[in-house]
PDB file of C-alpha atoms and ligand atoms in Angstrom:
ATOM      1  CA  MET A   1     -12.738 -14.463  23.523  1.00 97.00           C
ATOM      2  CA  LEU A   2     -12.706 -10.692  22.886  1.00 98.00           C
ATOM      3  CA  LEU A   3     -10.522  -8.468  20.724  1.00 98.00           C
ATOM      4  CA  VAL A   4      -9.192  -5.395  22.507  1.00 98.00           C
ATOM      5  CA  GLY A   5      -7.690  -2.622  20.394  1.00 98.00           C
ATOM      6  CA  PRO A   6      -8.280   0.733  18.746  1.00 98.00           C
ATOM      7  CA  GLU A   7     -11.482   0.732  16.699  1.00 97.00           C
ATOM      8  CA  ASP A   8      -9.787   1.095  13.293  1.00 97.00           C
ATOM      9  CA  ASP A   9     -10.157  -0.747   9.964  1.00 97.00           C
ATOM     10  CA  PHE A  10      -7.285  -3.061  10.838  1.00 98.00           C
ATOM     11  CA  ASN A  11      -8.903  -4.302  14.044  1.00 98.00           C
ATOM     12  CA  ILE A  12     -12.436  -4.275  12.646  1.00 98.00           C
ATOM     13  CA  LYS A  13     -11.229  -6.653   9.893  1.00 98.00           C
ATOM     14  CA  ILE A  14      -9.475  -8.956  12.374  1.00 98.00           C
ATOM     15  CA  ALA A  15     -12.430  -8.995  14.772  1.00 98.00           C
ATOM     16  CA  ARG A  16     -14.797  -9.779  11.910  1.00 98.00           C
ATOM     17  CA  GLY A  17     -12.512 -12.444  10.493  1.00 98.00           C
ATOM     18  CA  LEU A  18     -12.302 -14.181  13.857  1.00 97.00           C
ATOM     19  CA  GLY A  19     -15.933 -13.561  14.801  1.00 98.00           C
ATOM     20  CA  LEU A  20     -14.905 -11.651  17.956  1.00 98.00           C
ATOM     21  CA  LYS A  21     -16.450  -8.650  19.648  1.00 98.00           C
ATOM     22  CA  LEU A  22     -14.156  -5.601  19.423  1.00 98.00           C
ATOM     23  CA  VAL A  23     -13.661  -3.883  22.776  1.00 98.00           C
ATOM     24  CA  PRO A  24     -12.350  -0.387  22.003  1.00 98.00           C
ATOM     25  CA  LEU A  25      -9.051   0.781  23.428  1.00 98.00           C
ATOM     26  CA  GLU A  26      -8.830   4.536  23.862  1.00 97.00           C
ATOM     27  CA  ARG A  27      -5.329   5.919  23.293  1.00 95.00           C
ATOM     28  CA  ARG A  28      -5.293   8.955  25.533  1.00 93.00           C
ATOM     29  CA  ILE A  29      -2.196  11.187  25.581  1.00 91.00           C
ATOM     30  CA  PHE A  30      -1.791  13.948  28.146  1.00 94.00           C
ATOM     31  CA  PRO A  31      -0.354  17.347  27.132  1.00 95.00           C
ATOM     32  CA  ASP A  32       3.065  16.448  28.559  1.00 93.00           C
ATOM     33  CA  GLY A  33       3.196  13.261  26.465  1.00 90.00           C
ATOM     34  CA  GLU A  34       2.277  10.741  29.160  1.00 94.00           C
ATOM     35  CA  ILE A  35      -0.054   8.054  27.899  1.00 94.00           C
ATOM     36  CA  CYS A  36      -3.161   6.532  29.443  1.00 96.00           C
ATOM     37  CA  PRO A  37      -4.538   3.670  27.309  1.00 97.00           C
ATOM     38  CA  ARG A  38      -8.040   2.779  28.487  1.00 98.00           C
ATOM     39  CA  VAL A  39      -9.930  -0.464  27.855  1.00 98.00           C
ATOM     40  CA  ARG A  40     -13.480   0.816  27.375  1.00 97.00           C
ATOM     41  CA  GLU A  41     -15.455  -2.255  28.506  1.00 96.00           C
ATOM     42  CA  GLU A  42     -15.291  -5.128  30.986  1.00 96.00           C
ATOM     43  CA  VAL A  43     -13.274  -8.178  29.905  1.00 97.00           C
ATOM     44  CA  ARG A  44     -13.314 -10.087  33.200  1.00 97.00           C
ATOM     45  CA  GLY A  45     -13.110 -13.857  32.735  1.00 97.00           C
ATOM     46  CA  SER A  46     -12.543 -13.669  28.960  1.00 98.00           C
ATOM     47  CA  ASP A  47      -9.475 -14.578  26.983  1.00 98.00           C
ATOM     48  CA  VAL A  48      -8.328 -11.586  24.960  1.00 98.00           C
ATOM     49  CA  VAL A  49      -6.636 -10.828  21.660  1.00 98.00           C
ATOM     50  CA  LEU A  50      -4.859  -7.508  22.194  1.00 98.00           C
ATOM     51  CA  SER A  51      -4.116  -5.878  18.845  1.00 98.00           C
ATOM     52  CA  LEU A  52      -2.113  -2.659  18.868  1.00 98.00           C
ATOM     53  CA  ARG A  53      -0.119  -1.014  16.090  1.00 97.00           C
ATOM     54  CA  MET A  54       2.598   1.593  16.271  1.00 97.00           C
ATOM     55  CA  LYS A  55       1.971   4.926  14.555  1.00 95.00           C
ATOM     56  CA  SER A  56       4.419   5.997  11.865  1.00 94.00           C
ATOM     57  CA  GLY A  57       6.724   8.948  12.496  1.00 88.00           C
ATOM     58  CA  VAL A  58       9.318  10.137  14.974  1.00 77.00           C
ATOM     59  CA  GLY A  59       9.635   8.921  18.551  1.00 68.00           C
ATOM     60  CA  ARG A  60       6.745   6.496  18.345  1.00 85.00           C
ATOM     61  CA  PRO A  61       8.361   3.193  19.381  1.00 94.00           C
ATOM     62  CA  ASN A  62       8.666   4.215  23.004  1.00 93.00           C
ATOM     63  CA  ASP A  63       5.094   5.499  23.296  1.00 93.00           C
ATOM     64  CA  TYR A  64       3.929   2.355  21.580  1.00 96.00           C
ATOM     65  CA  LEU A  65       5.833  -0.034  23.802  1.00 97.00           C
ATOM     66  CA  LEU A  66       4.670   1.620  26.980  1.00 97.00           C
ATOM     67  CA  GLU A  67       1.113   1.515  25.682  1.00 97.00           C
ATOM     68  CA  VAL A  68       1.415  -2.225  25.014  1.00 98.00           C
ATOM     69  CA  LEU A  69       3.066  -2.919  28.390  1.00 98.00           C
ATOM     70  CA  PHE A  70       0.545  -0.853  30.387  1.00 98.00           C
ATOM     71  CA  THR A  71      -2.420  -2.449  28.600  1.00 98.00           C
ATOM     72  CA  LEU A  72      -1.120  -5.980  29.109  1.00 98.00           C
ATOM     73  CA  ARG A  73      -0.453  -5.359  32.796  1.00 98.00           C
ATOM     74  CA  ASN A  74      -3.827  -3.700  33.277  1.00 98.00           C
ATOM     75  CA  LEU A  75      -5.742  -6.471  31.485  1.00 98.00           C
ATOM     76  CA  LYS A  76      -4.021  -9.068  33.638  1.00 97.00           C
ATOM     77  CA  ARG A  77      -3.805  -7.354  37.004  1.00 96.00           C
ATOM     78  CA  HIS A  78      -6.927  -5.199  37.235  1.00 96.00           C
ATOM     79  CA  MET A  79      -9.352  -6.236  34.526  1.00 97.00           C
ATOM     80  CA  GLY A  80      -9.365  -9.990  35.130  1.00 97.00           C
ATOM     81  CA  ALA A  81      -8.520 -11.122  31.577  1.00 98.00           C
ATOM     82  CA  GLY A  82      -7.638 -14.762  30.966  1.00 98.00           C
ATOM     83  CA  ASP A  83      -5.008 -15.619  28.363  1.00 98.00           C
ATOM     84  CA  ILE A  84      -3.809 -12.739  26.201  1.00 98.00           C
ATOM     85  CA  VAL A  85      -2.741 -13.210  22.574  1.00 98.00           C
ATOM     86  CA  LEU A  86      -0.718 -10.136  21.691  1.00 98.00           C
ATOM     87  CA  ILE A  87      -0.750  -8.930  18.067  1.00 98.00           C
ATOM     88  CA  MET A  88       2.207  -6.602  17.608  1.00 98.00           C
ATOM     89  CA  PRO A  89       2.528  -6.369  13.820  1.00 98.00           C
ATOM     90  CA  TYR A  90       5.770  -4.372  13.995  1.00 98.00           C
ATOM     91  CA  PHE A  91       8.242  -5.436  16.676  1.00 97.00           C
ATOM     92  CA  PRO A  92      10.389  -2.367  17.464  1.00 96.00           C
ATOM     93  CA  TYR A  93      14.026  -2.419  18.541  1.00 95.00           C
ATOM     94  CA  ALA A  94      14.697  -5.617  16.564  1.00 93.00           C
ATOM     95  CA  ARG A  95      17.521  -4.010  14.584  1.00 90.00           C
ATOM     96  CA  GLN A  96      19.568  -3.876  17.788  1.00 90.00           C
ATOM     97  CA  ASP A  97      19.854  -7.657  17.518  1.00 88.00           C
ATOM     98  CA  ALA A  98      23.490  -7.668  18.627  1.00 89.00           C
ATOM     99  CA  ILE A  99      25.705  -5.708  20.951  1.00 91.00           C
ATOM    100  CA  PHE A 100      27.463  -3.848  18.155  1.00 90.00           C
ATOM    101  CA  ARG A 101      29.562  -1.680  20.510  1.00 92.00           C
ATOM    102  CA  ILE A 102      30.446  -2.439  24.116  1.00 94.00           C
ATOM    103  CA  GLY A 103      27.888  -0.969  26.472  1.00 95.00           C
ATOM    104  CA  GLU A 104      24.895  -1.188  24.109  1.00 94.00           C
ATOM    105  CA  PRO A 105      21.737  -3.130  25.069  1.00 94.00           C
ATOM    106  CA  LEU A 106      20.486  -6.347  23.462  1.00 93.00           C
ATOM    107  CA  SER A 107      17.145  -4.619  23.021  1.00 94.00           C
ATOM    108  CA  PRO A 108      14.900  -7.273  21.417  1.00 95.00           C
ATOM    109  CA  SER A 109      15.677  -9.840  24.124  1.00 95.00           C
ATOM    110  CA  TYR A 110      14.977  -7.355  26.906  1.00 97.00           C
ATOM    111  CA  LEU A 111      11.738  -6.389  25.226  1.00 97.00           C
ATOM    112  CA  ALA A 112      10.667 -10.034  24.937  1.00 97.00           C
ATOM    113  CA  GLU A 113      11.218 -10.489  28.687  1.00 97.00           C
ATOM    114  CA  MET A 114       9.197  -7.348  29.486  1.00 98.00           C
ATOM    115  CA  LEU A 115       6.248  -8.510  27.360  1.00 98.00           C
ATOM    116  CA  GLU A 116       6.283 -11.927  29.010  1.00 98.00           C
ATOM    117  CA  ASP A 117       6.417 -10.369  32.469  1.00 98.00           C
ATOM    118  CA  ALA A 118       3.600  -7.937  31.655  1.00 98.00           C
ATOM    119  CA  GLY A 119       1.226 -10.807  30.898  1.00 96.00           C
ATOM    120  CA  ALA A 120       1.282 -11.831  27.223  1.00 98.00           C
ATOM    121  CA  SER A 121       0.431 -15.528  26.804  1.00 98.00           C
ATOM    122  CA  SER A 122       1.570 -15.606  23.164  1.00 98.00           C
ATOM    123  CA  ILE A 123       2.633 -13.094  20.539  1.00 98.00           C
ATOM    124  CA  VAL A 124       2.148 -12.720  16.795  1.00 98.00           C
ATOM    125  CA  SER A 125       4.322 -10.326  14.812  1.00 98.00           C
ATOM    126  CA  VAL A 126       5.292  -9.782  11.180  1.00 98.00           C
ATOM    127  CA  THR A 127       8.704  -9.891   9.465  1.00 97.00           C
ATOM    128  CA  VAL A 128      10.756  -9.301  12.584  1.00 96.00           C
ATOM    129  CA  HIS A 129      14.228  -7.951  11.812  1.00 93.00           C
ATOM    130  CA  LEU A 130      16.389 -10.496  13.602  1.00 84.00           C
ATOM    131  CA  HIS A 131      19.412 -11.376  11.550  1.00 80.00           C
ATOM    132  CA  ARG A 132      21.899 -12.114  14.314  1.00 83.00           C
ATOM    133  CA  LEU A 133      19.828 -13.276  17.260  1.00 80.00           C
ATOM    134  CA  GLY A 134      18.294 -16.476  15.953  1.00 81.00           C
ATOM    135  CA  SER A 135      14.558 -16.658  15.417  1.00 90.00           C
ATOM    136  CA  PHE A 136      11.702 -14.665  16.935  1.00 94.00           C
ATOM    137  CA  SER A 137      10.529 -17.718  18.891  1.00 93.00           C
ATOM    138  CA  GLU A 138      14.004 -18.103  20.409  1.00 92.00           C
ATOM    139  CA  ILE A 139      14.022 -14.667  22.044  1.00 95.00           C
ATOM    140  CA  PHE A 140      10.863 -15.518  23.994  1.00 97.00           C
ATOM    141  CA  LYS A 141      11.637 -17.996  26.742  1.00 95.00           C
ATOM    142  CA  LYS A 142       8.184 -18.463  28.277  1.00 97.00           C
ATOM    143  CA  ILE A 143       5.565 -17.909  25.567  1.00 98.00           C
ATOM    144  CA  LYS A 144       4.821 -18.974  22.008  1.00 97.00           C
ATOM    145  CA  ALA A 145       5.986 -16.418  19.428  1.00 98.00           C
ATOM    146  CA  THR A 146       4.930 -16.438  15.770  1.00 97.00           C
ATOM    147  CA  ASN A 147       6.680 -14.426  13.071  1.00 97.00           C
ATOM    148  CA  LEU A 148       4.540 -14.068   9.938  1.00 98.00           C
ATOM    149  CA  SER A 149       5.865 -12.944   6.572  1.00 97.00           C
ATOM    150  CA  GLY A 150       4.747  -9.490   5.446  1.00 98.00           C
ATOM    151  CA  PHE A 151       6.043 -10.182   1.941  1.00 98.00           C
ATOM    152  CA  LYS A 152       2.998 -12.279   1.065  1.00 98.00           C
ATOM    153  CA  ALA A 153       0.747  -9.227   1.543  1.00 98.00           C
ATOM    154  CA  LEU A 154       3.186  -7.055  -0.436  1.00 98.00           C
ATOM    155  CA  SER A 155       3.252  -9.608  -3.247  1.00 98.00           C
ATOM    156  CA  GLU A 156      -0.544  -9.530  -3.534  1.00 97.00           C
ATOM    157  CA  SER A 157      -0.413  -5.795  -4.325  1.00 97.00           C
ATOM    158  CA  ILE A 158       2.610  -6.128  -6.600  1.00 97.00           C
ATOM    159  CA  LYS A 159       0.995  -8.943  -8.607  1.00 97.00           C
ATOM    160  CA  ARG A 160      -1.861  -6.577  -9.506  1.00 96.00           C
ATOM    161  CA  LEU A 161       0.580  -4.237 -11.345  1.00 96.00           C
ATOM    162  CA  PRO A 162       1.131  -4.777 -15.086  1.00 94.00           C
ATOM    163  CA  LEU A 163       4.908  -5.173 -14.734  1.00 95.00           C
ATOM    164  CA  GLN A 164       7.278  -5.581 -17.680  1.00 94.00           C
ATOM    165  CA  ASP A 165      10.359  -7.761 -17.256  1.00 96.00           C
ATOM    166  CA  PRO A 166      10.412  -7.360 -13.446  1.00 97.00           C
ATOM    167  CA  PHE A 167      13.529  -7.595 -11.290  1.00 97.00           C
ATOM    168  CA  ILE A 168      13.619  -7.488  -7.483  1.00 97.00           C
ATOM    169  CA  ILE A 169      16.531  -5.856  -5.697  1.00 97.00           C
ATOM    170  CA  GLY A 170      17.319  -5.349  -2.012  1.00 96.00           C
ATOM    171  CA  PRO A 171      19.252  -2.236  -0.936  1.00 94.00           C
ATOM    172  CA  ASP A 172      21.882  -4.062   1.136  1.00 91.00           C
ATOM    173  CA  THR A 173      23.435  -7.489   1.601  1.00 89.00           C
ATOM    174  CA  GLU A 174      21.123  -8.441   4.484  1.00 89.00           C
ATOM    175  CA  SER A 175      18.080  -7.742   2.361  1.00 93.00           C
ATOM    176  CA  ILE A 176      18.809 -10.608  -0.033  1.00 94.00           C
ATOM    177  CA  HIS A 177      16.533 -12.708   2.242  1.00 94.00           C
ATOM    178  CA  TRP A 178      13.675 -10.262   1.759  1.00 96.00           C
ATOM    179  CA  ALA A 179      14.305 -10.120  -2.007  1.00 97.00           C
ATOM    180  CA  ARG A 180      14.197 -13.920  -2.194  1.00 97.00           C
ATOM    181  CA  GLU A 181      11.040 -14.113  -0.100  1.00 97.00           C
ATOM    182  CA  LEU A 182       9.222 -11.526  -2.193  1.00 98.00           C
ATOM    183  CA  ALA A 183      10.425 -13.139  -5.434  1.00 98.00           C
ATOM    184  CA  GLN A 184       8.981 -16.473  -4.309  1.00 98.00           C
ATOM    185  CA  PHE A 185       5.600 -14.985  -3.359  1.00 98.00           C
ATOM    186  CA  CYS A 186       5.443 -12.971  -6.610  1.00 97.00           C
ATOM    187  CA  GLY A 187       6.695 -15.794  -8.815  1.00 96.00           C
ATOM    188  CA  ILE A 188       9.452 -13.507 -10.163  1.00 96.00           C
ATOM    189  CA  GLY A 189      12.585 -15.409 -11.099  1.00 93.00           C
ATOM    190  CA  GLU A 190      15.258 -12.728 -10.843  1.00 95.00           C
ATOM    191  CA  TYR A 191      16.426 -10.970  -7.702  1.00 96.00           C
ATOM    192  CA  ASP A 192      19.637  -9.673  -6.128  1.00 95.00           C
ATOM    193  CA  ALA A 193      20.841  -7.110  -3.587  1.00 94.00           C
ATOM    194  CA  PHE A 194      23.107  -4.066  -3.636  1.00 92.00           C
ATOM    195  CA  ARG A 195      25.718  -3.560  -0.946  1.00 80.00           C
ATOM    196  CA  LYS A 196      25.392  -0.771   1.616  1.00 75.00           C
ATOM    197  CA  GLU A 197      27.705   0.612   4.229  1.00 76.00           C
ATOM    198  CA  ARG A 198      26.372   2.676   7.099  1.00 76.00           C
ATOM    199  CA  ASP A 199      28.674   4.720   9.295  1.00 76.00           C
ATOM    200  CA  ILE A 200      27.955   3.352  12.776  1.00 73.00           C
ATOM    201  CA  GLU A 201      28.573   6.780  14.380  1.00 77.00           C
ATOM    202  CA  THR A 202      26.909   9.201  11.935  1.00 78.00           C
ATOM    203  CA  GLY A 203      24.355   6.904  10.258  1.00 75.00           C
ATOM    204  CA  ASP A 204      25.505   8.056   6.780  1.00 78.00           C
ATOM    205  CA  ILE A 205      24.735   5.520   4.063  1.00 73.00           C
ATOM    206  CA  ARG A 206      26.707   4.579   0.947  1.00 76.00           C
ATOM    207  CA  THR A 207      25.225   2.188  -1.612  1.00 74.00           C
ATOM    208  CA  TYR A 208      27.458   0.102  -3.877  1.00 69.00           C
ATOM    209  CA  ILE A 209      25.816  -1.124  -7.057  1.00 71.00           C
ATOM    210  CA  LYS A 210      26.399  -4.377  -8.910  1.00 71.00           C
ATOM    211  CA  GLU A 211      26.806  -5.371 -12.527  1.00 77.00           C
ATOM    212  CA  ILE A 212      23.153  -6.142 -13.168  1.00 85.00           C
ATOM    213  CA  ASP A 213      21.361  -5.107 -16.339  1.00 90.00           C
ATOM    214  CA  LEU A 214      18.269  -3.189 -15.209  1.00 93.00           C
ATOM    215  CA  LYS A 215      17.843  -1.248 -18.465  1.00 95.00           C
ATOM    216  CA  ASN A 216      14.159  -0.829 -19.365  1.00 96.00           C
ATOM    217  CA  ARG A 217      13.103  -3.269 -16.685  1.00 97.00           C
ATOM    218  CA  ASP A 218      10.511  -2.715 -13.966  1.00 98.00           C
ATOM    219  CA  VAL A 219      12.475  -2.844 -10.723  1.00 98.00           C
ATOM    220  CA  ILE A 220      11.055  -3.541  -7.287  1.00 98.00           C
ATOM    221  CA  VAL A 221      13.356  -2.269  -4.548  1.00 98.00           C
ATOM    222  CA  VAL A 222      12.407  -4.249  -1.457  1.00 98.00           C
ATOM    223  CA  ASP A 223      13.239  -3.890   2.227  1.00 97.00           C
ATOM    224  CA  ASP A 224      11.683  -4.959   5.502  1.00 97.00           C
ATOM    225  CA  MET A 225      11.293  -1.407   6.812  1.00 97.00           C
ATOM    226  CA  VAL A 226      11.847   2.213   5.940  1.00 97.00           C
ATOM    227  CA  SER A 227      12.704   4.729   8.620  1.00 96.00           C
ATOM    228  CA  THR A 228      14.584   7.804   7.346  1.00 95.00           C
ATOM    229  CA  GLY A 229      14.244   6.577   3.762  1.00 96.00           C
ATOM    230  CA  GLY A 230      18.005   6.933   3.188  1.00 93.00           C
ATOM    231  CA  THR A 231      18.638   3.253   2.405  1.00 94.00           C
ATOM    232  CA  MET A 232      15.620   2.996   0.108  1.00 97.00           C
ATOM    233  CA  ALA A 233      16.234   6.323  -1.655  1.00 96.00           C
ATOM    234  CA  ASN A 234      19.858   5.407  -2.456  1.00 94.00           C
ATOM    235  CA  ALA A 235      18.788   2.074  -3.927  1.00 95.00           C
ATOM    236  CA  VAL A 236      15.928   3.640  -5.901  1.00 97.00           C
ATOM    237  CA  ALA A 237      18.311   6.262  -7.331  1.00 96.00           C
ATOM    238  CA  ALA A 238      20.805   3.534  -8.259  1.00 94.00           C
ATOM    239  CA  ALA A 239      18.100   1.514 -10.057  1.00 96.00           C
ATOM    240  CA  LYS A 240      17.019   4.630 -11.975  1.00 96.00           C
ATOM    241  CA  GLU A 241      20.616   5.426 -12.939  1.00 94.00           C
ATOM    242  CA  MET A 242      21.003   1.867 -14.151  1.00 93.00           C
ATOM    243  CA  GLY A 243      18.179   2.480 -16.627  1.00 95.00           C
ATOM    244  CA  ALA A 244      15.122   1.010 -14.865  1.00 96.00           C
ATOM    245  CA  ARG A 245      11.824   1.888 -16.569  1.00 96.00           C
ATOM    246  CA  LEU A 246       9.582   1.848 -13.519  1.00 97.00           C
ATOM    247  CA  VAL A 247      10.813   1.702  -9.919  1.00 98.00           C
ATOM    248  CA  ILE A 248       8.546   0.384  -7.199  1.00 98.00           C
ATOM    249  CA  SER A 249       9.593   0.898  -3.605  1.00 98.00           C
ATOM    250  CA  ALA A 250       8.129  -1.954  -1.557  1.00 98.00           C
ATOM    251  CA  PHE A 251       8.560  -2.517   2.165  1.00 98.00           C
ATOM    252  CA  VAL A 252       6.690  -4.207   4.977  1.00 98.00           C
ATOM    253  CA  HIS A 253       6.938  -1.692   7.827  1.00 98.00           C
ATOM    254  CA  PRO A 254       6.283   2.014   7.092  1.00 98.00           C
ATOM    255  CA  ILE A 255       8.063   3.605  10.061  1.00 97.00           C
ATOM    256  CA  LEU A 256       8.568   6.666   7.871  1.00 97.00           C
ATOM    257  CA  VAL A 257       9.987   9.548   9.836  1.00 95.00           C
ATOM    258  CA  PRO A 258       8.952  12.940   8.412  1.00 95.00           C
ATOM    259  CA  GLY A 259      10.582  13.629   5.044  1.00 96.00           C
ATOM    260  CA  SER A 260      11.227   9.968   4.228  1.00 97.00           C
ATOM    261  CA  VAL A 261       8.461   9.546   1.650  1.00 98.00           C
ATOM    262  CA  GLU A 262       9.576  12.731  -0.122  1.00 98.00           C
ATOM    263  CA  LYS A 263      13.139  11.393  -0.120  1.00 98.00           C
ATOM    264  CA  ILE A 264      12.083   8.140  -1.818  1.00 98.00           C
ATOM    265  CA  LEU A 265       9.863   9.881  -4.371  1.00 98.00           C
ATOM    266  CA  GLY A 266      12.601  12.466  -4.967  1.00 98.00           C
ATOM    267  CA  ALA A 267      15.040   9.649  -5.717  1.00 98.00           C
ATOM    268  CA  GLY A 268      12.763   8.523  -8.542  1.00 97.00           C
ATOM    269  CA  ALA A 269      10.345   5.928  -7.119  1.00 98.00           C
ATOM    270  CA  ASP A 270       7.193   5.719  -9.222  1.00 98.00           C
ATOM    271  CA  ILE A 271       5.119   3.738  -6.738  1.00 97.00           C
ATOM    272  CA  ILE A 272       5.407   3.098  -2.989  1.00 98.00           C
ATOM    273  CA  ILE A 273       3.810  -0.030  -1.556  1.00 98.00           C
ATOM    274  CA  ALA A 274       3.854  -0.808   2.168  1.00 98.00           C
ATOM    275  CA  THR A 275       1.719  -2.932   4.442  1.00 98.00           C
ATOM    276  CA  ASP A 276      -0.451  -1.884   7.372  1.00 98.00           C
ATOM    277  CA  THR A 277       1.761  -3.313  10.153  1.00 98.00           C
ATOM    278  CA  ILE A 278       2.203   0.305  11.275  1.00 97.00           C
ATOM    279  CA  GLU A 279      -0.568   2.933  11.238  1.00 96.00           C
ATOM    280  CA  TRP A 280       0.139   4.969   8.119  1.00 95.00           C
ATOM    281  CA  GLY A 281      -2.396   6.478   5.731  1.00 93.00           C
ATOM    282  CA  GLY A 282      -0.610   5.293   2.572  1.00 93.00           C
ATOM    283  CA  SER A 283      -0.560   1.523   3.110  1.00 92.00           C
ATOM    284  CA  LYS A 284      -1.666  -0.420   0.020  1.00 91.00           C
ATOM    285  CA  ALA A 285      -1.264  -3.975   1.355  1.00 97.00           C
ATOM    286  CA  SER A 286      -2.775  -5.654   4.403  1.00 98.00           C
ATOM    287  CA  VAL A 287      -1.434  -8.344   6.710  1.00 98.00           C
ATOM    288  CA  THR A 288      -4.825  -8.788   8.413  1.00 98.00           C
ATOM    289  CA  GLY A 289      -5.717 -11.876   6.341  1.00 98.00           C
ATOM    290  CA  ASP A 290      -2.530 -13.659   7.395  1.00 98.00           C
ATOM    291  CA  ILE A 291      -3.066 -12.730  11.052  1.00 98.00           C
ATOM    292  CA  ILE A 292      -6.633 -14.049  10.928  1.00 98.00           C
ATOM    293  CA  ASP A 293      -5.492 -17.317   9.295  1.00 97.00           C
ATOM    294  CA  THR A 294      -2.801 -17.778  11.931  1.00 97.00           C
ATOM    295  CA  LEU A 295      -5.120 -17.146  14.866  1.00 97.00           C
ATOM    296  CA  ARG A 296      -7.785 -19.386  13.369  1.00 94.00           C
ATOM    297  CA  GLY A 297      -5.216 -22.148  13.083  1.00 88.00           C
ATOM    298  CA  GLY A 298      -4.579 -21.824  16.827  1.00 54.00           C
TER     299      GLY A 298
HETATM  300  C1  R5P B   1      18.314  -2.227   8.093  1.00 87.23           C
HETATM  301  O1  R5P B   1      18.941  -3.162   8.476  1.00 87.23           O
HETATM  302  C2  R5P B   1      16.873  -2.283   7.689  1.00 87.23           C
HETATM  303  O2  R5P B   1      16.566  -3.461   7.009  1.00 87.23           O
HETATM  304  C3  R5P B   1      16.517  -1.086   6.836  1.00 87.23           C
HETATM  305  O3  R5P B   1      17.244  -1.155   5.623  1.00 87.23           O
HETATM  306  C4  R5P B   1      16.858   0.197   7.527  1.00 87.23           C
HETATM  307  O4  R5P B   1      16.443   0.167   8.853  1.00 87.23           O
HETATM  308  C5  R5P B   1      16.227   1.371   6.835  1.00 87.23           C
HETATM  309  O5  R5P B   1      16.559   2.522   7.530  1.00 87.23           O
HETATM  310  P1  R5P B   1      16.534   3.927   6.858  1.00 87.23           P
HETATM  311  O6  R5P B   1      15.197   4.083   6.179  1.00 87.23           O
HETATM  312  O7  R5P B   1      16.712   4.891   7.997  1.00 87.23           O
HETATM  313  O8  R5P B   1      17.680   4.012   5.885  1.00 87.23           O
END
């Protein structure tokens, strides 16, 4: 078996952990934005682990998905690969896990079909945002799909901080699951979630606080992902206003469109902790260990 992917720390760690040779994937982009991912060595006859991460910032999901689809198809159709285990640490389009307004797509299901058709034999992802569509394994009809928790990796970084009287809070009702998960991994007893309303047309966010005493406590605001930073920044500001001593902004997927980090810091966050499911220079936690353990376990 070989590992195909960009030659970065993330993939070097996974290749080492699994004892696999890393076959570099070159991510070529033409001046007009077209992509041309190139597998740099022969893989004929070998099973492959294809490990590709999205880059943080604007407009990346589409480039990323096409890169994954082209590489899968190429490995299967032209390069003679055997089975392909696809590592896609962040699964884009998962928030569109329902047809919210007539005429919208059920994006994650369509994407699952496209990945199956392109040649993936199984897929491993991390903290996939599917609240309304059942589980990650249910959206794939033909292949095995594994959804790892990114909160374990976050908890390992958080546990290294000398926190006083910690409290975990999610920014919206849905995030109570993430708050609970992180609390369990951290061994922190108290957690809750604010309530948020987002205008479905404009995207504007309003956060409603709760009667929780956060005075002089170290508060971890947790979410699965941060994109514009609006949801996180509102919750961080609320925690500060409620008297928190230290506010840690913790999330699994750093999508982080430009300006989002500044927004969160500007709202009063003292520390930002995110994992490396997406390529971003500021990640302080790594999901590579959990991916290696999962692939080792078969
Ligand atoms: C929403 O359901 C997600 O869990 C995140 O809270 C949301 O996607 C964050 O988006 P933004 O950073 O743009 O507020």
